[in-house]
Amino acid sequence: MDGGRGVKPGLRIGATDDIGLMAVESPIHFRDLHATILAAMGLDNEQLSFEVSGRQERLTGVAGTAKPIPGVLA
């Protein structure tokens, strides 16, 4: 763990359609958002796991690799 970092103020990533329903520019998966929040708290999402029915699970899911969103953390 590296001790948490702040989020850059006034940062805006991507854009939505006219009614704000769908991302049309730079869509981000919710797992990456969760990984970013955990990184801001100083936690590594790949090391943070818990056991469910005898198998290891992570808050960001075990399928694929969730990475913090680049450029968000200060």
Coordinates of C-alpha atoms in Angstrom, one line a residue:
M1 CA 0.0 0.0 0.0
D2 CA 1.3 3.4 -0.9
G3 CA -0.8 5.5 1.5
G4 CA -3.6 7.0 -0.6
R5 CA -3.6 10.0 -2.9
G6 CA -6.0 12.8 -3.5
V7 CA -8.1 13.3 -6.6
K8 CA -7.3 16.2 -8.9
P9 CA -9.8 19.0 -8.4
G10 CA -12.1 20.1 -11.3
L11 CA -11.3 17.0 -13.3
R12 CA -13.9 15.9 -15.9
I13 CA -13.4 12.7 -18.0
G14 CA -15.5 11.9 -21.0
A15 CA -19.0 13.1 -22.0
T16 CA -22.5 11.8 -22.1
D17 CA -25.3 12.0 -24.6
D18 CA -27.8 14.9 -24.6
I19 CA -29.9 13.5 -21.8
G20 CA -27.0 12.2 -19.7
L21 CA -27.9 8.5 -20.1
M22 CA -25.0 6.9 -22.0
A23 CA -21.3 7.7 -22.2
V24 CA -20.3 8.8 -25.6
E25 CA -16.7 9.8 -25.0
S26 CA -14.1 7.9 -22.9
P27 CA -16.5 5.3 -21.2
I28 CA -15.1 3.8 -18.1
H29 CA -16.0 0.4 -16.6
F30 CA -17.3 0.5 -13.0
R31 CA -14.5 -1.9 -11.9
D32 CA -12.0 0.7 -12.9
L33 CA -13.9 3.4 -11.0
H34 CA -13.9 1.1 -7.9
A35 CA -10.1 0.5 -8.3
T36 CA -9.6 4.2 -8.5
I37 CA -11.6 4.8 -5.3
L38 CA -9.6 2.0 -3.5
A39 CA -6.3 3.5 -4.7
A40 CA -7.4 6.9 -3.4
M41 CA -7.8 5.3 0.0
G42 CA -4.4 3.7 -0.2
L43 CA -5.6 0.1 -1.0
D44 CA -4.4 -2.2 -3.8
N45 CA -7.5 -3.6 -5.4
E46 CA -5.6 -6.8 -6.5
Q47 CA -4.5 -7.6 -3.0
L48 CA -7.8 -6.9 -1.2
S49 CA -9.7 -10.1 -1.4
F50 CA -12.2 -12.2 0.7
E51 CA -13.4 -15.7 0.6
V52 CA -16.8 -16.7 -0.7
S53 CA -17.9 -20.4 -0.7
G54 CA -14.3 -21.5 -0.6
R55 CA -12.9 -19.3 -3.4
Q56 CA -11.2 -15.9 -3.3
E57 CA -13.1 -12.9 -4.6
R58 CA -12.1 -9.2 -5.0
L59 CA -14.2 -6.1 -4.8
T60 CA -13.3 -5.3 -8.4
G61 CA -14.0 -8.8 -9.6
V62 CA -11.6 -11.6 -10.5
A63 CA -12.2 -11.6 -14.2
G64 CA -9.8 -9.3 -16.0
T65 CA -7.7 -6.7 -14.3
A66 CA -9.2 -3.5 -12.9
K67 CA -6.8 -0.5 -13.0
P68 CA -7.2 2.9 -11.5
I69 CA -8.2 5.5 -14.1
P70 CA -5.1 7.2 -15.4
G71 CA -4.7 10.9 -14.6
V72 CA -7.4 11.1 -11.9
L73 CA -5.2 10.7 -8.8
A74 CA -2.9 13.5 -7.9

